[in-house]
Amino acid sequence: RSFDFAASKEDITILVKVLQNIDAVSEEVARSMRRAAFFLVAAPLIVGERRGGYPLESDVVYYRYGIPAVNTQTLYDCFVEDMPPCAYSTSGGIFVSIDSEAMQNARERKNLSLGDIASALGISRKSVRKYEQGASTTIEIALKLEEILETSLIRQIDFLKTVDSVPSVERMLSSLEKRVLGMIARIGFEIFTTAFAPFNAVSMPKDEDVAIIGENAASMPKMQEADRILTGISRCTSKLIKRAKMVSSISEVTGTKSVFVVNGKIKRVQIDRTALIRRDELERMRDADEFSHIIEERVTDAR
């Protein structure tokens, strides 16, 4: 799966992938995770304990194909203790970002020149100027700078960010998926497929006032979450209930609707917050309003 669960706090929703070694996340899975996050206006996050043969350090953000990765302690500190991480890892080592404005103000307040600080640190004047312009540096140099200037300079990392452009999906649709998604598109929905997610696509009603050009339009995330429908497609098998329950919990966290179109006979019309619609029912539907109304009706009646 591209992600294991969704969670929300205040105004941020995150899609979380949990595993021991963050290197196990392939580029394909990362792309799918970013794609799902884009359509759900969520921030993708990997939580793990190791990178290759080395443990992830606390208070450090790592990245895997553009997705931030942290260990459980960093996650706890951020969400429970309200202490976001300050350092990030690259191929060159672990670095921190300097608050350039705070550094300049502190230096001028203490009447120190760039050369004075360079001498105290044992580095070039050019390097000090770069730090004052916002360049990153090592933790050791940043701490020495704070000691010299007697002020806090290390910036916290805002690593929980929504995806601003959607990656392409590289997965062939099955004949059943093509048929069902084609019917949903016919009655008035924009369809955005996903891979490795518990749902097959995100469906959104076509809106003449919202021009969607391709899948990179900046206007897409501005649509209301309630207009988005997590859309699953399944045959009537034992896996249906498990998938529908999972999608139901995701829709509750993200404020979206959810539906499974089932190929076969079913006795139930919903599972938790997920509506179930038979494929032959979908074939008879006339427009997007009827589809949305049936989803709302079946979920509401079951409460």
PDB file of C-alpha atoms in Angstrom:
ATOM      1  CA  ARG A   1       0.000   0.000   0.000  1.00  0.00           C
ATOM      2  CA  SER A   2       1.090   3.562  -0.620  1.00  0.00           C
ATOM      3  CA  PHE A   3       0.072   4.547   2.925  1.00  0.00           C
ATOM      4  CA  ASP A   4      -1.130   2.777   6.062  1.00  0.00           C
ATOM      5  CA  PHE A   5      -3.399   5.327   7.713  1.00  0.00           C
ATOM      6  CA  ALA A   6      -4.554   8.931   7.685  1.00  0.00           C
ATOM      7  CA  ALA A   7      -4.558  11.292  10.650  1.00  0.00           C
ATOM      8  CA  SER A   8      -5.444  14.917  11.211  1.00  0.00           C
ATOM      9  CA  LYS A   9      -4.616  17.611  13.732  1.00  0.00           C
ATOM     10  CA  GLU A  10      -6.075  21.094  13.577  1.00  0.00           C
ATOM     11  CA  ASP A  11      -5.699  22.210   9.954  1.00  0.00           C
ATOM     12  CA  ILE A  12      -3.353  19.494   8.666  1.00  0.00           C
ATOM     13  CA  THR A  13      -4.129  15.998   7.386  1.00  0.00           C
ATOM     14  CA  ILE A  14      -1.325  13.482   6.914  1.00  0.00           C
ATOM     15  CA  LEU A  15      -1.067  10.198   5.044  1.00  0.00           C
ATOM     16  CA  VAL A  16       1.363   7.964   6.907  1.00  0.00           C
ATOM     17  CA  LYS A  17       3.432   5.035   5.689  1.00  0.00           C
ATOM     18  CA  VAL A  18       4.971   2.997   8.534  1.00  0.00           C
ATOM     19  CA  LEU A  19       7.859   0.571   8.105  1.00  0.00           C
ATOM     20  CA  GLN A  20      11.149  -0.382   9.736  1.00  0.00           C
ATOM     21  CA  ASN A  21      13.519   0.664   6.952  1.00  0.00           C
ATOM     22  CA  ILE A  22      12.596   3.792   4.998  1.00  0.00           C
ATOM     23  CA  ASP A  23      14.714   2.577   2.067  1.00  0.00           C
ATOM     24  CA  ALA A  24      11.998  -0.034   1.464  1.00  0.00           C
ATOM     25  CA  VAL A  25       9.771   2.702   0.003  1.00  0.00           C
ATOM     26  CA  SER A  26      10.179   2.443  -3.769  1.00  0.00           C
ATOM     27  CA  GLU A  27       9.939   5.367  -6.160  1.00  0.00           C
ATOM     28  CA  GLU A  28       6.679   3.942  -7.502  1.00  0.00           C
ATOM     29  CA  VAL A  29       5.089   3.732  -4.041  1.00  0.00           C
ATOM     30  CA  ALA A  30       6.335   7.227  -3.167  1.00  0.00           C
ATOM     31  CA  ARG A  31       4.796   8.588  -6.370  1.00  0.00           C
ATOM     32  CA  SER A  32       1.478   6.947  -5.545  1.00  0.00           C
ATOM     33  CA  MET A  33       1.610   8.301  -1.997  1.00  0.00           C
ATOM     34  CA  ARG A  34       2.218  11.847  -3.252  1.00  0.00           C
ATOM     35  CA  ARG A  35      -0.576  11.439  -5.782  1.00  0.00           C
ATOM     36  CA  ALA A  36      -3.097  10.369  -3.132  1.00  0.00           C
ATOM     37  CA  ALA A  37      -1.938  13.193  -0.849  1.00  0.00           C
ATOM     38  CA  PHE A  38      -2.444  15.723  -3.646  1.00  0.00           C
ATOM     39  CA  PHE A  39      -6.081  14.775  -4.216  1.00  0.00           C
ATOM     40  CA  LEU A  40      -6.839  14.645  -0.479  1.00  0.00           C
ATOM     41  CA  VAL A  41      -5.021  17.941   0.243  1.00  0.00           C
ATOM     42  CA  ALA A  42      -2.865  16.033   2.724  1.00  0.00           C
ATOM     43  CA  ALA A  43       0.809  15.857   3.646  1.00  0.00           C
ATOM     44  CA  PRO A  44       2.615  12.543   2.981  1.00  0.00           C
ATOM     45  CA  LEU A  45       4.863  11.233   5.759  1.00  0.00           C
ATOM     46  CA  ILE A  46       7.022   8.147   6.249  1.00  0.00           C
ATOM     47  CA  VAL A  47       7.630   6.886   9.791  1.00  0.00           C
ATOM     48  CA  GLY A  48      10.451   4.398  10.246  1.00  0.00           C
ATOM     49  CA  GLU A  49      13.356   3.396  12.456  1.00  0.00           C
ATOM     50  CA  ARG A  50      16.235   2.789  10.065  1.00  0.00           C
ATOM     51  CA  ARG A  51      17.758   3.924   6.794  1.00  0.00           C
ATOM     52  CA  GLY A  52      19.762   1.073   5.390  1.00  0.00           C
ATOM     53  CA  GLY A  53      21.825  -0.281   8.271  1.00  0.00           C
ATOM     54  CA  TYR A  54      21.697   2.874  10.387  1.00  0.00           C
ATOM     55  CA  PRO A  55      19.040   4.097  12.845  1.00  0.00           C
ATOM     56  CA  LEU A  56      17.190   7.329  12.121  1.00  0.00           C
ATOM     57  CA  GLU A  57      18.262  10.062  14.503  1.00  0.00           C
ATOM     58  CA  SER A  58      15.695  11.936  16.572  1.00  0.00           C
ATOM     59  CA  ASP A  59      14.966  15.579  15.728  1.00  0.00           C
ATOM     60  CA  VAL A  60      16.128  14.930  12.153  1.00  0.00           C
ATOM     61  CA  VAL A  61      14.001  14.852   8.997  1.00  0.00           C
ATOM     62  CA  TYR A  62      15.100  12.461   6.255  1.00  0.00           C
ATOM     63  CA  TYR A  63      13.673  12.380   2.734  1.00  0.00           C
ATOM     64  CA  ARG A  64      12.758   9.484   0.473  1.00  0.00           C
ATOM     65  CA  TYR A  65      11.838  10.508  -3.090  1.00  0.00           C
ATOM     66  CA  GLY A  66      10.726  13.894  -1.815  1.00  0.00           C
ATOM     67  CA  ILE A  67       8.648  12.553   1.090  1.00  0.00           C
ATOM     68  CA  PRO A  68       9.782  13.455   4.625  1.00  0.00           C
ATOM     69  CA  ALA A  69      10.653  10.570   6.932  1.00  0.00           C
ATOM     70  CA  VAL A  70      11.084  10.650  10.715  1.00  0.00           C
ATOM     71  CA  ASN A  71      11.390   8.172  13.570  1.00  0.00           C
ATOM     72  CA  THR A  72       8.674   7.639  16.174  1.00  0.00           C
ATOM     73  CA  GLN A  73      10.388   9.852  18.759  1.00  0.00           C
ATOM     74  CA  THR A  74      10.484  12.794  16.352  1.00  0.00           C
ATOM     75  CA  LEU A  75       6.830  12.203  15.528  1.00  0.00           C
ATOM     76  CA  TYR A  76       5.952  12.192  19.249  1.00  0.00           C
ATOM     77  CA  ASP A  77       7.960  15.334  19.937  1.00  0.00           C
ATOM     78  CA  CYS A  78       6.279  17.131  17.048  1.00  0.00           C
ATOM     79  CA  PHE A  79       2.658  16.190  17.682  1.00  0.00           C
ATOM     80  CA  VAL A  80       2.538  15.661  21.448  1.00  0.00           C
ATOM     81  CA  GLU A  81       5.253  17.955  22.790  1.00  0.00           C
ATOM     82  CA  ASP A  82       4.790  20.571  20.033  1.00  0.00           C
ATOM     83  CA  MET A  83       8.532  20.503  19.317  1.00  0.00           C
ATOM     84  CA  PRO A  84       9.090  20.243  15.528  1.00  0.00           C
ATOM     85  CA  PRO A  85      12.467  18.929  14.344  1.00  0.00           C
ATOM     86  CA  CYS A  86      15.288  21.333  13.495  1.00  0.00           C
ATOM     87  CA  ALA A  87      17.705  19.260  11.410  1.00  0.00           C
ATOM     88  CA  TYR A  88      17.475  17.500   8.073  1.00  0.00           C
ATOM     89  CA  SER A  89      19.590  14.857   6.406  1.00  0.00           C
ATOM     90  CA  THR A  90      21.112  14.994   2.918  1.00  0.00           C
ATOM     91  CA  SER A  91      23.767  12.951   1.164  1.00  0.00           C
ATOM     92  CA  GLY A  92      26.327  15.413   2.554  1.00  0.00           C
ATOM     93  CA  GLY A  93      25.355  15.026   6.198  1.00  0.00           C
ATOM     94  CA  ILE A  94      22.957  16.552   8.718  1.00  0.00           C
ATOM     95  CA  PHE A  95      22.238  20.267   8.477  1.00  0.00           C
ATOM     96  CA  VAL A  96      20.112  23.015  10.005  1.00  0.00           C
ATOM     97  CA  SER A  97      18.701  26.229   8.547  1.00  0.00           C
ATOM     98  CA  ILE A  98      19.696  29.592  10.001  1.00  0.00           C
ATOM     99  CA  ASP A  99      17.227  32.401  10.700  1.00  0.00           C
ATOM    100  CA  SER A 100      19.043  35.008   8.603  1.00  0.00           C
ATOM    101  CA  GLU A 101      17.115  38.010   9.921  1.00  0.00           C
ATOM    102  CA  ALA A 102      17.692  37.032  13.554  1.00  0.00           C
ATOM    103  CA  MET A 103      21.387  36.499  12.836  1.00  0.00           C
ATOM    104  CA  GLN A 104      21.845  39.902  11.209  1.00  0.00           C
ATOM    105  CA  ASN A 105      19.922  41.695  13.962  1.00  0.00           C
ATOM    106  CA  ALA A 106      21.961  39.974  16.696  1.00  0.00           C
ATOM    107  CA  ARG A 107      25.275  40.668  14.945  1.00  0.00           C
ATOM    108  CA  GLU A 108      24.470  44.371  14.488  1.00  0.00           C
ATOM    109  CA  ARG A 109      23.199  44.637  18.050  1.00  0.00           C
ATOM    110  CA  LYS A 110      26.526  43.285  19.338  1.00  0.00           C
ATOM    111  CA  ASN A 111      28.411  45.520  16.866  1.00  0.00           C
ATOM    112  CA  LEU A 112      30.237  42.576  15.299  1.00  0.00           C
ATOM    113  CA  SER A 113      31.428  42.439  11.702  1.00  0.00           C
ATOM    114  CA  LEU A 114      31.215  39.418   9.422  1.00  0.00           C
ATOM    115  CA  GLY A 115      34.968  39.135   9.802  1.00  0.00           C
ATOM    116  CA  ASP A 116      34.711  39.081  13.601  1.00  0.00           C
ATOM    117  CA  ILE A 117      32.346  36.132  13.469  1.00  0.00           C
ATOM    118  CA  ALA A 118      34.423  34.381  10.809  1.00  0.00           C
ATOM    119  CA  SER A 119      37.504  34.636  13.026  1.00  0.00           C
ATOM    120  CA  ALA A 120      35.639  33.306  16.048  1.00  0.00           C
ATOM    121  CA  LEU A 121      34.335  30.343  14.052  1.00  0.00           C
ATOM    122  CA  GLY A 122      37.536  29.700  12.129  1.00  0.00           C
ATOM    123  CA  ILE A 123      35.779  29.908   8.760  1.00  0.00           C
ATOM    124  CA  SER A 124      35.749  32.339   5.843  1.00  0.00           C
ATOM    125  CA  ARG A 125      33.930  35.667   5.821  1.00  0.00           C
ATOM    126  CA  LYS A 126      32.131  34.472   2.685  1.00  0.00           C
ATOM    127  CA  SER A 127      30.651  31.517   4.575  1.00  0.00           C
ATOM    128  CA  VAL A 128      29.364  33.782   7.357  1.00  0.00           C
ATOM    129  CA  ARG A 129      27.741  36.028   4.757  1.00  0.00           C
ATOM    130  CA  LYS A 130      25.977  32.989   3.262  1.00  0.00           C
ATOM    131  CA  TYR A 131      24.614  32.009   6.680  1.00  0.00           C
ATOM    132  CA  GLU A 132      23.281  35.539   7.098  1.00  0.00           C
ATOM    133  CA  GLN A 133      21.564  35.123   3.734  1.00  0.00           C
ATOM    134  CA  GLY A 134      19.817  31.958   4.883  1.00  0.00           C
ATOM    135  CA  ALA A 135      22.232  29.193   3.880  1.00  0.00           C
ATOM    136  CA  SER A 136      22.212  25.940   5.827  1.00  0.00           C
ATOM    137  CA  THR A 137      25.092  24.795   7.986  1.00  0.00           C
ATOM    138  CA  THR A 138      26.119  22.008  10.314  1.00  0.00           C
ATOM    139  CA  ILE A 139      24.674  21.708  13.799  1.00  0.00           C
ATOM    140  CA  GLU A 140      28.103  22.403  15.330  1.00  0.00           C
ATOM    141  CA  ILE A 141      28.567  25.729  13.528  1.00  0.00           C
ATOM    142  CA  ALA A 142      24.969  26.761  14.193  1.00  0.00           C
ATOM    143  CA  LEU A 143      25.387  26.158  17.938  1.00  0.00           C
ATOM    144  CA  LYS A 144      28.645  28.140  17.971  1.00  0.00           C
ATOM    145  CA  LEU A 145      26.890  30.991  16.151  1.00  0.00           C
ATOM    146  CA  GLU A 146      24.134  30.989  18.763  1.00  0.00           C
ATOM    147  CA  GLU A 147      26.746  31.078  21.512  1.00  0.00           C
ATOM    148  CA  ILE A 148      28.634  34.000  19.937  1.00  0.00           C
ATOM    149  CA  LEU A 149      25.509  36.043  19.194  1.00  0.00           C
ATOM    150  CA  GLU A 150      23.642  34.936  22.338  1.00  0.00           C
ATOM    151  CA  THR A 151      20.388  34.287  20.508  1.00  0.00           C
ATOM    152  CA  SER A 152      18.413  31.424  18.965  1.00  0.00           C
ATOM    153  CA  LEU A 153      19.162  31.023  15.260  1.00  0.00           C
ATOM    154  CA  ILE A 154      18.220  27.453  14.305  1.00  0.00           C
ATOM    155  CA  ARG A 155      14.915  27.325  12.458  1.00  0.00           C
ATOM    156  CA  GLN A 156      12.370  24.579  13.007  1.00  0.00           C
ATOM    157  CA  ILE A 157      11.482  22.531   9.931  1.00  0.00           C
ATOM    158  CA  ASP A 158       7.974  22.737   8.524  1.00  0.00           C
ATOM    159  CA  PHE A 159       8.065  19.263   7.007  1.00  0.00           C
ATOM    160  CA  LEU A 160       4.326  18.557   6.902  1.00  0.00           C
ATOM    161  CA  LYS A 161       3.407  20.125   3.579  1.00  0.00           C
ATOM    162  CA  THR A 162       0.685  19.326   1.083  1.00  0.00           C
ATOM    163  CA  VAL A 163       1.703  18.275  -2.417  1.00  0.00           C
ATOM    164  CA  ASP A 164       1.514  21.176  -4.875  1.00  0.00           C
ATOM    165  CA  SER A 165       1.658  19.171  -8.113  1.00  0.00           C
ATOM    166  CA  VAL A 166       0.443  15.691  -8.863  1.00  0.00           C
ATOM    167  CA  PRO A 167       2.804  12.941 -10.063  1.00  0.00           C
ATOM    168  CA  SER A 168       1.702  10.823 -12.992  1.00  0.00           C
ATOM    169  CA  VAL A 169       0.291   7.395 -12.297  1.00  0.00           C
ATOM    170  CA  GLU A 170       2.052   4.474 -13.937  1.00  0.00           C
ATOM    171  CA  ARG A 171      -0.385   1.621 -13.598  1.00  0.00           C
ATOM    172  CA  MET A 172      -2.527  -0.140 -16.150  1.00  0.00           C
ATOM    173  CA  LEU A 173      -6.210  -0.277 -15.260  1.00  0.00           C
ATOM    174  CA  SER A 174      -8.037  -3.593 -15.281  1.00  0.00           C
ATOM    175  CA  SER A 175     -10.997  -4.023 -17.616  1.00  0.00           C
ATOM    176  CA  LEU A 176     -13.374  -3.760 -14.632  1.00  0.00           C
ATOM    177  CA  GLU A 177     -11.736  -0.528 -13.447  1.00  0.00           C
ATOM    178  CA  LYS A 178     -11.903   0.972 -16.935  1.00  0.00           C
ATOM    179  CA  ARG A 179     -15.574   0.102 -17.289  1.00  0.00           C
ATOM    180  CA  VAL A 180     -16.652   1.373 -13.851  1.00  0.00           C
ATOM    181  CA  LEU A 181     -14.586   4.561 -13.926  1.00  0.00           C
ATOM    182  CA  GLY A 182     -15.811   5.201 -17.454  1.00  0.00           C
ATOM    183  CA  MET A 183     -19.418   5.042 -16.232  1.00  0.00           C
ATOM    184  CA  ILE A 184     -18.684   7.422 -13.353  1.00  0.00           C
ATOM    185  CA  ALA A 185     -17.023   9.846 -15.774  1.00  0.00           C
ATOM    186  CA  ARG A 186     -20.024   9.593 -18.112  1.00  0.00           C
ATOM    187  CA  ILE A 187     -22.451  10.824 -15.449  1.00  0.00           C
ATOM    188  CA  GLY A 188     -20.385  13.919 -14.722  1.00  0.00           C
ATOM    189  CA  PHE A 189     -17.254  13.252 -12.684  1.00  0.00           C
ATOM    190  CA  GLU A 190     -13.571  14.001 -13.107  1.00  0.00           C
ATOM    191  CA  ILE A 191     -11.659  10.787 -12.357  1.00  0.00           C
ATOM    192  CA  PHE A 192      -8.149  10.689 -10.889  1.00  0.00           C
ATOM    193  CA  THR A 193      -6.801   7.174 -10.488  1.00  0.00           C
ATOM    194  CA  THR A 194      -4.471   6.040  -7.716  1.00  0.00           C
ATOM    195  CA  ALA A 195      -2.095   3.119  -7.304  1.00  0.00           C
ATOM    196  CA  PHE A 196      -1.253   1.114  -4.172  1.00  0.00           C
ATOM    197  CA  ALA A 197      -4.053   2.894  -2.251  1.00  0.00           C
ATOM    198  CA  PRO A 198      -7.055   1.143  -0.659  1.00  0.00           C
ATOM    199  CA  PHE A 199      -9.280   3.084  -3.080  1.00  0.00           C
ATOM    200  CA  ASN A 200      -8.936   3.011  -6.876  1.00  0.00           C
ATOM    201  CA  ALA A 201      -9.610   6.659  -7.638  1.00  0.00           C
ATOM    202  CA  VAL A 202     -10.732  10.020  -6.351  1.00  0.00           C
ATOM    203  CA  SER A 203     -13.867  11.250  -8.116  1.00  0.00           C
ATOM    204  CA  MET A 204     -14.895  14.911  -8.219  1.00  0.00           C
ATOM    205  CA  PRO A 205     -18.027  16.431  -9.762  1.00  0.00           C
ATOM    206  CA  LYS A 206     -17.273  18.447 -12.884  1.00  0.00           C
ATOM    207  CA  ASP A 207     -17.707  22.141 -12.151  1.00  0.00           C
ATOM    208  CA  GLU A 208     -17.926  24.707 -14.917  1.00  0.00           C
ATOM    209  CA  ASP A 209     -16.622  27.348 -12.500  1.00  0.00           C
ATOM    210  CA  VAL A 210     -13.482  25.330 -11.730  1.00  0.00           C
ATOM    211  CA  ALA A 211     -11.339  24.865 -14.794  1.00  0.00           C
ATOM    212  CA  ILE A 212      -9.249  21.726 -14.405  1.00  0.00           C
ATOM    213  CA  ILE A 213      -6.553  21.491 -17.028  1.00  0.00           C
ATOM    214  CA  GLY A 214      -4.853  18.136 -16.920  1.00  0.00           C
ATOM    215  CA  GLU A 215      -4.018  17.137 -13.357  1.00  0.00           C
ATOM    216  CA  ASN A 216      -1.697  19.946 -12.336  1.00  0.00           C
ATOM    217  CA  ALA A 217      -4.198  22.762 -12.040  1.00  0.00           C
ATOM    218  CA  ALA A 218      -3.647  24.830  -8.917  1.00  0.00           C
ATOM    219  CA  SER A 219      -7.409  25.251  -8.570  1.00  0.00           C
ATOM    220  CA  MET A 220      -7.992  21.566  -7.890  1.00  0.00           C
ATOM    221  CA  PRO A 221      -7.133  21.542  -4.165  1.00  0.00           C
ATOM    222  CA  LYS A 222      -9.474  24.503  -3.625  1.00  0.00           C
ATOM    223  CA  MET A 223     -12.492  22.291  -4.204  1.00  0.00           C
ATOM    224  CA  GLN A 224     -14.327  21.374  -1.023  1.00  0.00           C
ATOM    225  CA  GLU A 225     -13.214  18.130   0.603  1.00  0.00           C
ATOM    226  CA  ALA A 226     -16.872  17.060   0.760  1.00  0.00           C
ATOM    227  CA  ASP A 227     -16.965  17.115  -3.059  1.00  0.00           C
ATOM    228  CA  ARG A 228     -14.258  14.478  -3.261  1.00  0.00           C
ATOM    229  CA  ILE A 229     -15.355  10.853  -3.335  1.00  0.00           C
ATOM    230  CA  LEU A 230     -12.896   8.088  -2.498  1.00  0.00           C
ATOM    231  CA  THR A 231     -13.920   5.513  -5.062  1.00  0.00           C
ATOM    232  CA  GLY A 232     -13.218   1.824  -4.702  1.00  0.00           C
ATOM    233  CA  ILE A 233     -13.955  -0.929  -7.199  1.00  0.00           C
ATOM    234  CA  SER A 234     -14.227  -4.531  -6.106  1.00  0.00           C
ATOM    235  CA  ARG A 235     -15.712  -7.888  -6.836  1.00  0.00           C
ATOM    236  CA  CYS A 236     -17.803  -9.364  -4.052  1.00  0.00           C
ATOM    237  CA  THR A 237     -15.008 -11.059  -2.104  1.00  0.00           C
ATOM    238  CA  SER A 238     -13.863 -11.284   1.505  1.00  0.00           C
ATOM    239  CA  LYS A 239     -11.404  -8.428   0.899  1.00  0.00           C
ATOM    240  CA  LEU A 240     -14.247  -6.014   0.164  1.00  0.00           C
ATOM    241  CA  ILE A 241     -15.213  -5.495   3.818  1.00  0.00           C
ATOM    242  CA  LYS A 242     -11.623  -4.885   4.930  1.00  0.00           C
ATOM    243  CA  ARG A 243     -10.963  -2.376   2.141  1.00  0.00           C
ATOM    244  CA  ALA A 244     -14.282  -0.599   2.655  1.00  0.00           C
ATOM    245  CA  LYS A 245     -13.648  -0.222   6.392  1.00  0.00           C
ATOM    246  CA  MET A 246     -10.200   1.202   5.717  1.00  0.00           C
ATOM    247  CA  VAL A 247     -11.502   3.677   3.143  1.00  0.00           C
ATOM    248  CA  SER A 248     -14.307   4.607   5.531  1.00  0.00           C
ATOM    249  CA  SER A 249     -11.832   5.619   8.217  1.00  0.00           C
ATOM    250  CA  ILE A 250      -9.775   7.595   5.697  1.00  0.00           C
ATOM    251  CA  SER A 251     -12.855   9.468   4.478  1.00  0.00           C
ATOM    252  CA  GLU A 252     -13.779  10.341   8.061  1.00  0.00           C
ATOM    253  CA  VAL A 253     -10.332  11.818   8.729  1.00  0.00           C
ATOM    254  CA  THR A 254     -10.134  13.682   5.420  1.00  0.00           C
ATOM    255  CA  GLY A 255     -13.727  14.933   5.395  1.00  0.00           C
ATOM    256  CA  THR A 256     -14.532  13.209   2.107  1.00  0.00           C
ATOM    257  CA  LYS A 257     -17.216  10.757   0.982  1.00  0.00           C
ATOM    258  CA  SER A 258     -16.474   7.155   0.076  1.00  0.00           C
ATOM    259  CA  VAL A 259     -18.089   4.530  -2.120  1.00  0.00           C
ATOM    260  CA  PHE A 260     -17.346   1.079  -3.460  1.00  0.00           C
ATOM    261  CA  VAL A 261     -18.808  -0.031  -6.762  1.00  0.00           C
ATOM    262  CA  VAL A 262     -19.246  -3.788  -6.446  1.00  0.00           C
ATOM    263  CA  ASN A 263     -19.301  -6.196  -9.357  1.00  0.00           C
ATOM    264  CA  GLY A 264     -21.767  -8.808  -8.142  1.00  0.00           C
ATOM    265  CA  LYS A 265     -24.693  -9.298  -5.772  1.00  0.00           C
ATOM    266  CA  ILE A 266     -24.490  -7.743  -2.315  1.00  0.00           C
ATOM    267  CA  LYS A 267     -26.950  -7.696   0.578  1.00  0.00           C
ATOM    268  CA  ARG A 268     -25.558  -4.598   2.297  1.00  0.00           C
ATOM    269  CA  VAL A 269     -25.777  -1.017   1.070  1.00  0.00           C
ATOM    270  CA  GLN A 270     -22.944   0.329   3.218  1.00  0.00           C
ATOM    271  CA  ILE A 271     -19.981  -0.599   5.398  1.00  0.00           C
ATOM    272  CA  ASP A 272     -19.364   1.968   8.112  1.00  0.00           C
ATOM    273  CA  ARG A 273     -19.190   5.339   6.278  1.00  0.00           C
ATOM    274  CA  THR A 274     -18.702   3.752   2.868  1.00  0.00           C
ATOM    275  CA  ALA A 275     -21.679   3.335   0.555  1.00  0.00           C
ATOM    276  CA  LEU A 276     -21.912   0.200  -1.590  1.00  0.00           C
ATOM    277  CA  ILE A 277     -23.359   0.454  -5.092  1.00  0.00           C
ATOM    278  CA  ARG A 278     -23.770  -2.488  -7.449  1.00  0.00           C
ATOM    279  CA  ARG A 279     -22.346  -2.058 -10.919  1.00  0.00           C
ATOM    280  CA  ASP A 280     -25.739  -2.621 -12.526  1.00  0.00           C
ATOM    281  CA  GLU A 281     -27.159   0.180 -10.339  1.00  0.00           C
ATOM    282  CA  LEU A 282     -24.439   2.514 -11.560  1.00  0.00           C
ATOM    283  CA  GLU A 283     -25.262   1.652 -15.166  1.00  0.00           C
ATOM    284  CA  ARG A 284     -28.795   3.022 -14.654  1.00  0.00           C
ATOM    285  CA  MET A 285     -27.758   6.306 -13.021  1.00  0.00           C
ATOM    286  CA  ARG A 286     -28.344   9.481 -14.999  1.00  0.00           C
ATOM    287  CA  ASP A 287     -26.097  12.116 -13.480  1.00  0.00           C
ATOM    288  CA  ALA A 288     -23.635  13.068 -10.745  1.00  0.00           C
ATOM    289  CA  ASP A 289     -26.362  14.355  -8.438  1.00  0.00           C
ATOM    290  CA  GLU A 290     -28.086  10.973  -8.368  1.00  0.00           C
ATOM    291  CA  PHE A 291     -24.793   9.208  -7.650  1.00  0.00           C
ATOM    292  CA  SER A 292     -23.927  11.612  -4.818  1.00  0.00           C
ATOM    293  CA  HIS A 293     -27.458  11.449  -3.393  1.00  0.00           C
ATOM    294  CA  ILE A 294     -27.415   7.648  -3.198  1.00  0.00           C
ATOM    295  CA  ILE A 295     -24.053   7.705  -1.421  1.00  0.00           C
ATOM    296  CA  GLU A 296     -25.337  10.233   1.118  1.00  0.00           C
ATOM    297  CA  GLU A 297     -28.638   8.398   1.581  1.00  0.00           C
ATOM    298  CA  ARG A 298     -27.094   4.997   2.213  1.00  0.00           C
ATOM    299  CA  VAL A 299     -24.539   6.257   4.691  1.00  0.00           C
ATOM    300  CA  THR A 300     -27.067   8.476   6.515  1.00  0.00           C
ATOM    301  CA  ASP A 301     -29.697   5.729   6.809  1.00  0.00           C
ATOM    302  CA  ALA A 302     -27.148   3.405   8.397  1.00  0.00           C
ATOM    303  CA  ARG A 303     -26.224   5.812  11.207  1.00  0.00           C
TER     304      ARG A 303
END
